Amino acid sequence: MDEGHTYLPLQSRQVNVLANMPVLVGNASEFKPFILDKQRLFSGRLWQLEQQIAAHLLRLARGNGAKIIDWHWAAEQLHYHFNHMAEAQKTAVALALIQPLMLINGGPGTGKTTTVASLLMLLCQNMLRTQNKLPRIVLAAPTGKAAAHMADAFQVALNRFSSDEGVETHLRQVGGQTLHRLLKLRPPLLQTPYSQENSLSADIVVVDEVSMLDLSLLHTLLDALKTGTRLILLGDHNQLPAVGLGDVVRDLAQKTILPRQTAEQLRRLLPEAKIDTENHTPPLSANVVTLSQSHRFDAESGIGLLASAVTQGNITSAAQAFSEFPEELVWRQILSAKTHSDLYQIQQNYWQAVRQNNPAAVFAALKQVMVLVVRRDDATAFNQAYRDYLSLHEHSAQKTWFAGLPLMVSQNDYSVGLYNGDIGVVLPDKKGVLQAYFDGGSRCVALSRLPEHEDAFAITVHKSQGSEYDTVYLLPPNPAINAESDQTALFSRALLYTAITRAKSRFVFLELPETFQAALNTHSIRRSGLRTALQEQNNII
């Protein structure tokens, strides 16, 4: 469980021993502390959790998404107004019109947000035509930073489409929020008032960065949605899984295979669609589309080639990418004052905006460069070392607060309206009093009201999910910090991929090539029973 697995694999002799412990160990139909399923041992709680998640997913997927569609009009829209989109994007939009549950899977820049923007535009227009009303839409993500990034990207994506004024106004009013806020999860028990009997008031729920969802939060979300609610999940199966249990996107991502009836409906909307069909399809294979064409960086760019090499575990291709793109991909074999000096130089736009006390410019410049680390302790160490460097360059960095200090909130505080992952910057207000600015500089909070937080010159790769920066420095784990913990298990292929794909134009690796190769060779797949649970629940229903 510490490693995110939901069951323990067993040898035959262990199965035989456990089968003779009926007080503790039972089968799927029993309520026992442990459940034995073939050669897998579950805790009773996790077995039940995965079974319930599977049942909820199938329940939502069987809602009638195609019940009220203006087929001729929708087909015309896809044909005449969405020709600029990639084929996979158009297929995702068309299939999501039919299916009430969809996972749109793809890497950074593959157009997931653009696809959702076009889909929501069509759904709103279709509902106006068929029911003379607009749907209630929710955009959410696991963290405040990911929710804000999603909302910003969604608003930009809307600029690419033309629509009725009423529909566009409706969509412009849709903002992002954390799942904790959406579900009204309150510490310490994180219980929600929502359930099947008291469901969320929403027609369409879009959740971004689903790879960050652990099983418990996913279950809470699914249980809050009534049958008939459209649920659209956005994720990347190559990214780091959640800090908690499970690997939701990897469990759900699969080849798109449609039953013949669904394939016929899809061809009514998109005659050119090329999709495999079968009479008996795997559970939810008709509810997934994977986007592969990146618009953030070219597949032949250094970052694109390196990301591809990492997903394939190909160290030769990775080394070749570093060799062919020395300006875009950089080795820096030792962390030293030179790194702090480089970071300070590349942050000159940031520090100039700080001196000018321009919050909007400060937040814009903050996206130009970020140092990513593996462990929280590594972030703490780097942030302190960088404070020491700044104190030598006319910054009051030895003080608790100083102008230009970036912060990351690490605990939800509903009374203040700040959530885990929110990024702020300390700046003086008009009276010269230091405040913490958030929301791109449009909102300030008194320092005394800040919830638990950390310096954010460097942040963990986990915390960076849902963000993008012009330049990313990746600092591997420092063996001198927490030397007794397993550093290698954390520094993995998924972490490398996630860090690399946060960068838009430049990636700097702060260690030896051998360390990169070791991480590339560390490819652990979380053991999960969700796929099996989906198959079993599908057979029952």
XYZ file of C-alpha atoms in Angstrom:
541
model
C 0.000 0.000 0.000
C 2.926 2.380 0.675
C 3.944 1.809 -2.947
C 0.405 2.409 -4.260
C -0.510 -1.235 -4.887
C -3.956 -2.542 -3.953
C -3.138 -6.242 -3.592
C -0.297 -8.585 -2.755
C 0.654 -11.279 -5.323
C 0.938 -14.742 -3.798
C 2.715 -18.005 -4.464
C 0.685 -21.221 -4.543
C 1.913 -22.369 -1.140
C 0.893 -19.037 0.374
C -2.590 -19.379 -1.131
C -2.932 -22.768 0.514
C -1.925 -21.399 3.904
C -4.319 -18.429 3.678
C -7.194 -20.615 2.510
C -7.014 -22.340 5.916
C -7.442 -19.092 7.883
C -11.228 -18.558 7.578
C -11.467 -16.143 10.523
C -9.294 -13.577 8.731
C -9.435 -14.486 5.045
C -12.547 -14.897 2.917
C -13.629 -14.907 -0.707
C -15.377 -12.205 -2.729
C -18.789 -12.935 -1.258
C -17.684 -12.635 2.374
C -17.051 -9.725 4.725
C -13.623 -10.542 6.109
C -10.549 -8.438 6.947
C -8.800 -9.928 3.905
C -10.082 -11.186 0.561
C -8.331 -13.983 -1.330
C -8.928 -13.897 -5.080
C -6.967 -16.600 -6.912
C -3.345 -15.605 -6.224
C -4.075 -12.062 -5.017
C -4.557 -10.956 -1.422
C -6.585 -7.758 -0.819
C -7.536 -5.960 2.334
C -11.305 -6.193 2.623
C -11.589 -2.395 2.425
C -9.605 -2.061 -0.821
C -11.389 -5.000 -2.418
C -14.729 -3.362 -1.723
C -13.464 0.046 -2.868
C -12.358 -1.232 -6.282
C -15.572 -3.202 -6.733
C -17.654 -0.107 -5.978
C -15.592 2.076 -8.336
C -16.051 -0.460 -11.125
C -19.825 -0.589 -10.525
C -20.064 3.227 -10.561
C -18.057 3.515 -13.793
C -20.250 0.966 -15.549
C -23.387 2.650 -14.175
C -22.351 6.026 -15.571
C -21.196 4.508 -18.867
C -24.618 2.926 -19.377
C -26.478 6.204 -19.139
C -28.069 7.076 -22.463
C -25.737 9.697 -23.883
C -27.252 9.424 -27.366
C -30.838 9.788 -26.177
C -31.288 13.384 -27.341
C -28.947 14.279 -30.198
C -29.757 16.301 -33.294
C -27.815 13.840 -35.441
C -27.934 15.686 -38.768
C -26.970 19.016 -37.214
C -24.145 17.481 -35.106
C -22.715 15.703 -38.161
C -22.719 18.987 -40.096
C -20.935 20.763 -37.256
C -18.209 18.114 -37.094
C -17.786 18.174 -40.876
C -17.762 21.905 -41.554
C -16.463 23.516 -38.349
C -13.943 21.045 -36.919
C -11.797 20.226 -39.952
C -8.792 21.918 -38.324
C -8.751 19.293 -35.577
C -6.760 16.051 -35.699
C -8.715 12.919 -36.571
C -8.359 11.518 -33.051
C -9.727 14.758 -31.602
C -12.774 14.704 -33.884
C -13.334 11.055 -32.999
C -13.137 11.910 -29.293
C -15.696 14.719 -29.713
C -18.082 12.572 -31.747
C -17.809 9.575 -29.425
C -18.254 11.768 -26.346
C -21.531 13.072 -27.820
C -22.770 9.487 -27.772
C -21.152 8.197 -24.586
C -21.946 9.729 -21.172
C -18.596 8.530 -19.770
C -15.347 9.299 -21.612
C -11.636 9.140 -20.867
C -9.604 11.337 -23.218
C -6.070 10.054 -22.775
C -2.986 11.804 -24.137
C 0.272 13.532 -23.354
C 0.836 17.258 -22.820
C -0.122 19.380 -25.796
C -2.113 16.686 -27.579
C -5.226 18.853 -27.473
C -7.250 17.405 -24.619
C -8.488 20.827 -23.482
C -9.248 21.948 -27.049
C -11.162 18.731 -27.579
C -13.200 19.333 -24.428
C -13.883 22.964 -25.379
C -15.276 21.894 -28.759
C -17.260 19.084 -27.144
C -18.837 21.370 -24.559
C -19.671 23.881 -27.292
C -21.505 21.163 -29.229
C -23.247 19.781 -26.145
C -24.495 23.252 -25.198
C -25.757 23.995 -28.702
C -27.347 20.560 -28.980
C -29.175 20.962 -25.664
C -30.427 24.379 -26.727
C -31.773 22.903 -29.970
C -33.348 19.813 -28.420
C -34.358 20.932 -24.913
C -34.222 24.744 -25.051
C -31.848 25.012 -22.080
C -28.135 25.002 -21.308
C -26.335 22.320 -19.260
C -24.840 22.872 -15.826
C -21.091 22.360 -16.323
C -18.318 21.771 -13.777
C -14.561 21.862 -14.456
C -12.444 20.327 -11.706
C -8.976 18.946 -10.961
C -7.261 17.348 -7.956
C -5.236 20.481 -7.052
C -5.849 24.215 -7.163
C -2.922 24.785 -9.527
C -4.142 22.133 -11.973
C -7.690 23.521 -11.772
C -6.495 27.066 -12.495
C -4.318 25.890 -15.393
C -7.219 23.926 -16.838
C -9.594 26.896 -16.575
C -7.075 29.189 -18.281
C -6.407 26.691 -21.069
C -10.152 26.171 -21.517
C -10.766 29.893 -21.980
C -7.961 30.081 -24.563
C -9.362 27.056 -26.390
C -12.789 28.690 -26.635
C -11.231 31.403 -28.822
C -10.737 28.838 -31.580
C -14.437 28.205 -32.068
C -17.415 30.316 -33.064
C -20.752 29.766 -31.394
C -24.029 31.394 -30.468
C -23.462 34.358 -28.198
C -25.531 32.797 -25.428
C -23.521 29.560 -25.552
C -20.180 31.360 -25.533
C -21.250 33.561 -22.620
C -22.375 30.458 -20.741
C -19.037 28.722 -21.296
C -17.008 31.829 -20.436
C -18.581 31.753 -16.990
C -17.377 28.215 -16.279
C -14.386 28.287 -13.909
C -12.131 25.585 -12.540
C -12.149 24.325 -8.965
C -10.560 21.593 -6.904
C -12.373 18.310 -6.436
C -12.156 18.877 -2.684
C -14.045 22.140 -3.076
C -16.539 20.650 -5.541
C -17.313 17.734 -3.240
C -17.180 19.902 -0.092
C -14.633 17.630 1.538
C -13.841 18.925 5.003
C -10.923 17.813 7.194
C -10.168 15.816 9.168
C -12.427 13.005 7.879
C -12.889 14.437 4.360
C -16.515 13.408 4.239
C -18.842 14.768 1.559
C -22.547 15.600 1.807
C -23.079 14.104 -1.655
C -24.194 10.595 -2.468
C -26.509 8.770 -4.848
C -29.448 10.022 -2.774
C -28.092 13.597 -2.705
C -26.145 13.944 -5.952
C -24.187 16.864 -7.365
C -26.268 19.357 -9.295
C -24.410 19.100 -12.610
C -25.191 17.848 -16.095
C -21.565 17.652 -17.246
C -18.484 17.129 -15.050
C -15.009 17.460 -16.573
C -12.035 16.314 -14.470
C -8.485 17.105 -15.577
C -5.218 15.484 -14.418
C -6.976 12.232 -13.530
C -3.594 10.532 -13.068
C -3.408 12.463 -9.770
C -6.654 10.887 -8.514
C -6.280 8.129 -5.957
C -8.944 5.470 -5.553
C -10.571 7.042 -2.512
C -11.116 10.429 -4.164
C -12.292 8.778 -7.392
C -14.872 6.769 -5.466
C -16.120 9.868 -3.663
C -16.555 11.657 -6.990
C -18.339 8.766 -8.723
C -20.686 8.206 -5.797
C -21.712 11.884 -5.967
C -22.835 11.656 -9.621
C -26.317 10.551 -10.609
C -26.875 8.253 -13.574
C -27.246 10.430 -16.650
C -24.528 12.902 -15.647
C -21.855 13.174 -18.321
C -18.385 12.534 -16.890
C -15.372 13.462 -19.016
C -11.972 12.432 -17.648
C -8.704 13.862 -18.983
C -5.397 12.181 -18.252
C -2.065 10.817 -19.432
C -1.291 7.180 -18.660
C 2.479 7.824 -18.908
C 2.478 10.386 -16.098
C 3.135 9.755 -12.447
C 0.235 8.039 -10.695
C -1.404 9.501 -7.604
C 0.445 9.845 -4.323
C -2.238 7.572 -2.862
C -3.426 4.152 -3.989
C -4.060 3.062 -7.562
C -3.203 4.187 -11.086
C -6.571 5.233 -12.485
C -5.633 6.365 -16.001
C -3.435 3.339 -16.675
C -6.244 1.076 -15.462
C -8.777 2.686 -17.786
C -6.630 3.537 -20.826
C -6.900 0.931 -23.563
C -7.426 0.560 -27.304
C -10.740 1.991 -28.506
C -13.027 -0.871 -29.552
C -16.721 -0.244 -30.178
C -19.705 -2.565 -30.182
C -21.372 -2.494 -33.596
C -24.351 -0.387 -32.498
C -22.076 2.329 -31.073
C -19.896 2.181 -34.201
C -22.979 2.779 -36.367
C -23.936 5.791 -34.245
C -20.388 7.155 -34.514
C -20.452 6.858 -38.307
C -23.674 8.856 -38.411
C -21.699 11.713 -36.884
C -18.291 11.024 -38.403
C -18.443 8.765 -41.487
C -14.659 8.793 -41.914
C -13.968 7.492 -38.390
C -11.665 4.458 -38.329
C -12.447 2.433 -35.204
C -12.196 -1.285 -34.481
C -15.497 -3.012 -33.753
C -16.390 -6.276 -32.030
C -19.560 -7.940 -30.830
C -18.119 -8.457 -27.353
C -15.864 -5.600 -26.269
C -13.723 -5.244 -23.123
C -15.359 -3.142 -20.406
C -15.172 0.611 -21.184
C -13.155 0.112 -24.386
C -15.867 2.190 -26.099
C -15.323 5.000 -23.599
C -11.665 5.795 -24.302
C -9.876 7.769 -27.009
C -6.110 8.328 -26.945
C -4.638 11.467 -28.525
C -1.020 11.161 -29.671
C -0.198 14.207 -31.824
C 1.445 16.856 -29.633
C 0.882 20.533 -30.412
C 3.066 21.775 -27.541
C 6.295 20.417 -28.969
C 6.989 18.794 -32.317
C 7.532 15.041 -32.265
C 10.906 15.698 -33.904
C 11.930 18.352 -31.376
C 14.412 17.553 -28.644
C 11.796 17.456 -25.888
C 9.397 15.445 -28.064
C 12.059 12.878 -28.945
C 13.289 12.635 -25.354
C 9.765 12.159 -23.988
C 9.122 9.423 -26.558
C 12.418 7.696 -25.725
C 11.574 7.725 -22.025
C 8.119 6.175 -22.509
C 9.791 3.408 -24.536
C 12.603 2.959 -22.015
C 15.148 3.483 -24.816
C 18.364 4.913 -23.355
C 20.077 4.984 -26.780
C 17.382 7.223 -28.256
C 17.416 9.389 -25.116
C 21.190 9.896 -25.334
C 20.884 10.662 -29.045
C 18.262 13.336 -28.318
C 20.618 15.022 -25.819
C 23.417 14.861 -28.396
C 21.387 16.268 -31.316
C 19.703 19.086 -29.350
C 22.392 20.467 -27.012
C 20.631 23.829 -26.581
C 17.210 22.335 -25.858
C 18.393 19.365 -23.772
C 21.247 19.977 -21.349
C 23.336 17.777 -19.044
C 24.638 19.529 -15.936
C 26.597 16.908 -14.051
C 26.846 18.570 -10.662
C 24.629 20.829 -8.592
C 26.653 23.809 -7.460
C 26.578 27.561 -7.053
C 26.757 27.648 -10.863
C 23.234 26.213 -10.953
C 21.989 28.882 -8.546
C 23.754 31.533 -10.625
C 22.207 30.206 -13.846
C 18.763 30.145 -12.283
C 19.172 33.694 -11.001
C 20.246 34.914 -14.450
C 17.369 33.216 -16.252
C 14.991 34.708 -13.669
C 15.948 38.314 -14.424
C 12.516 39.056 -15.926
C 11.006 37.737 -12.712
C 13.174 39.861 -10.411
C 12.657 42.945 -12.565
C 8.863 42.476 -12.267
C 9.340 42.078 -8.496
C 11.293 45.353 -8.322
C 8.561 47.057 -10.358
C 5.981 45.513 -8.021
C 3.910 44.281 -10.968
C 2.030 41.173 -9.737
C 0.710 40.149 -13.185
C 4.201 40.359 -14.689
C 5.643 38.464 -11.719
C 3.290 35.540 -12.256
C 3.933 35.539 -16.009
C 7.700 35.446 -15.413
C 7.325 32.696 -12.796
C 6.249 30.335 -15.592
C 9.514 30.833 -17.475
C 11.638 28.507 -15.337
C 11.098 25.954 -12.577
C 13.355 23.607 -10.631
C 11.744 20.205 -10.116
C 12.871 17.637 -7.547
C 11.893 14.110 -6.593
C 11.384 14.421 -2.852
C 9.901 17.106 -0.668
C 13.087 17.146 1.419
C 15.100 17.859 -1.733
C 12.853 20.852 -2.436
C 13.397 22.142 1.108
C 17.170 21.816 0.762
C 17.286 23.558 -2.616
C 14.977 26.365 -1.504
C 17.176 27.080 1.512
C 20.359 27.016 -0.593
C 18.774 29.386 -3.100
C 17.707 31.710 -0.277
C 21.383 31.778 0.802
C 22.418 32.682 -2.746
C 19.780 35.427 -3.045
C 20.910 36.978 0.240
C 24.258 37.674 -1.435
C 22.514 39.597 -4.221
C 20.619 42.355 -2.434
C 17.584 40.271 -1.490
C 16.406 39.957 2.119
C 16.183 36.212 1.674
C 17.254 35.348 5.207
C 14.021 36.834 6.514
C 10.891 34.697 6.758
C 9.181 36.925 4.181
C 10.733 38.969 1.392
C 9.540 40.450 -1.909
C 9.641 37.847 -4.679
C 9.331 34.766 -2.455
C 7.144 32.199 -4.289
C 4.925 29.982 -2.135
C 2.984 26.792 -2.679
C 0.008 26.062 -0.428
C 0.216 22.529 0.995
C -3.063 22.332 2.908
C -6.626 23.232 1.924
C -8.133 26.182 3.798
C -11.757 26.741 2.826
C -12.164 29.817 5.016
C -9.433 31.642 3.074
C -10.205 30.003 -0.266
C -6.734 28.551 -0.775
C -6.073 24.942 -1.698
C -3.267 22.420 -1.900
C -1.078 23.274 -4.901
C -2.051 26.965 -5.190
C 0.946 29.153 -6.088
C 1.429 32.595 -4.541
C 4.154 35.258 -4.482
C 5.022 37.627 -1.636
C 4.938 41.282 -2.766
C 4.312 44.656 -1.096
C 0.856 46.163 -1.458
C 0.233 49.849 -2.229
C 1.101 50.734 1.351
C 4.348 48.794 1.233
C 3.058 45.971 3.456
C 4.091 42.492 2.315
C 1.155 40.328 1.220
C 0.796 36.976 -0.547
C -0.641 37.370 -4.041
C -2.549 34.572 -5.788
C -4.679 33.995 -8.899
C -2.137 35.499 -11.250
C -1.711 38.539 -9.029
C -5.369 39.564 -8.883
C -5.890 38.583 -5.239
C -3.851 39.220 -2.103
C -4.000 37.478 1.261
C -2.511 38.663 4.545
C 0.572 36.644 5.475
C -0.974 35.911 8.867
C -3.908 34.141 7.157
C -1.854 31.819 4.974
C -2.511 28.105 5.493
C 0.388 25.652 5.656
C 2.758 26.357 2.774
C 6.296 25.896 1.427
C 8.855 27.961 -0.488
C 8.479 27.260 -4.211
C 11.711 28.140 -6.017
C 11.829 24.353 -6.373
C 8.838 21.999 -6.153
C 8.378 18.256 -6.480
C 7.526 16.701 -9.835
C 4.270 15.449 -8.290
C 3.291 19.026 -7.416
C 4.180 20.232 -10.928
C 1.526 18.109 -12.636
C -0.944 20.284 -14.474
C 1.666 22.998 -15.106
C 4.043 23.938 -17.900
C 7.189 26.077 -17.916
C 9.508 27.363 -20.634
C 12.560 25.813 -18.949
C 12.661 22.943 -16.453
C 15.650 21.962 -14.298
C 15.353 18.426 -12.903
C 17.316 17.686 -9.742
C 17.576 13.945 -8.877
C 17.280 12.866 -5.231
C 20.181 13.778 -2.990
C 21.472 10.555 -1.368
C 22.654 12.581 1.634
C 19.030 13.475 2.443
C 16.912 10.685 3.899
C 19.679 8.224 3.105
C 17.746 5.373 4.696
C 14.769 5.702 2.288
C 14.549 4.046 -1.096
C 15.532 6.853 -3.470
C 15.713 4.703 -6.603
C 12.111 3.525 -6.377
C 10.921 7.130 -6.463
C 13.168 8.247 -9.323
C 11.454 6.342 -12.107
C 10.576 6.429 -15.802
C 7.151 7.939 -15.053
C 8.758 10.699 -12.990
C 11.268 11.452 -15.773
C 8.490 11.653 -18.357
C 6.360 13.911 -16.169
C 9.277 16.282 -15.518
C 10.395 16.426 -19.167
C 6.897 17.152 -20.432
C 6.487 20.112 -18.068
C 9.067 21.911 -20.272
C 8.004 23.757 -23.422
C 11.393 24.785 -24.792
C 14.321 23.612 -22.607
C 15.064 20.728 -20.216
C 18.169 20.667 -17.984
C 19.158 17.490 -16.139
C 21.315 18.176 -13.083
C 23.187 14.888 -12.729
C 25.240 12.207 -14.462
C 23.908 10.314 -17.511
C 24.158 7.112 -15.464
C 21.577 8.509 -13.045
C 19.239 9.264 -15.952
C 19.655 5.700 -17.237
C 18.960 4.229 -13.796
C 15.703 6.184 -13.598
C 14.795 5.146 -17.140
C 15.249 1.491 -16.175
C 13.027 1.883 -13.103
C 9.587 1.144 -14.494
C 7.216 -0.104 -11.847
C 3.582 -0.781 -12.678
C 1.207 -0.516 -9.758
C -0.703 -3.684 -9.011
C -4.400 -2.878 -9.179
C -7.546 -4.975 -9.196
C -9.697 -2.370 -10.970
C -9.499 -3.919 -14.448
C -10.505 -7.312 -13.057
C -13.248 -5.691 -10.989
C -14.614 -4.014 -14.146
C -14.707 -7.364 -15.919
C -16.438 -9.064 -12.998
C -18.957 -6.250 -12.513
C -19.600 -6.171 -16.255
C -20.457 -9.874 -16.192
C -22.811 -9.378 -13.237
C -24.669 -6.465 -14.839
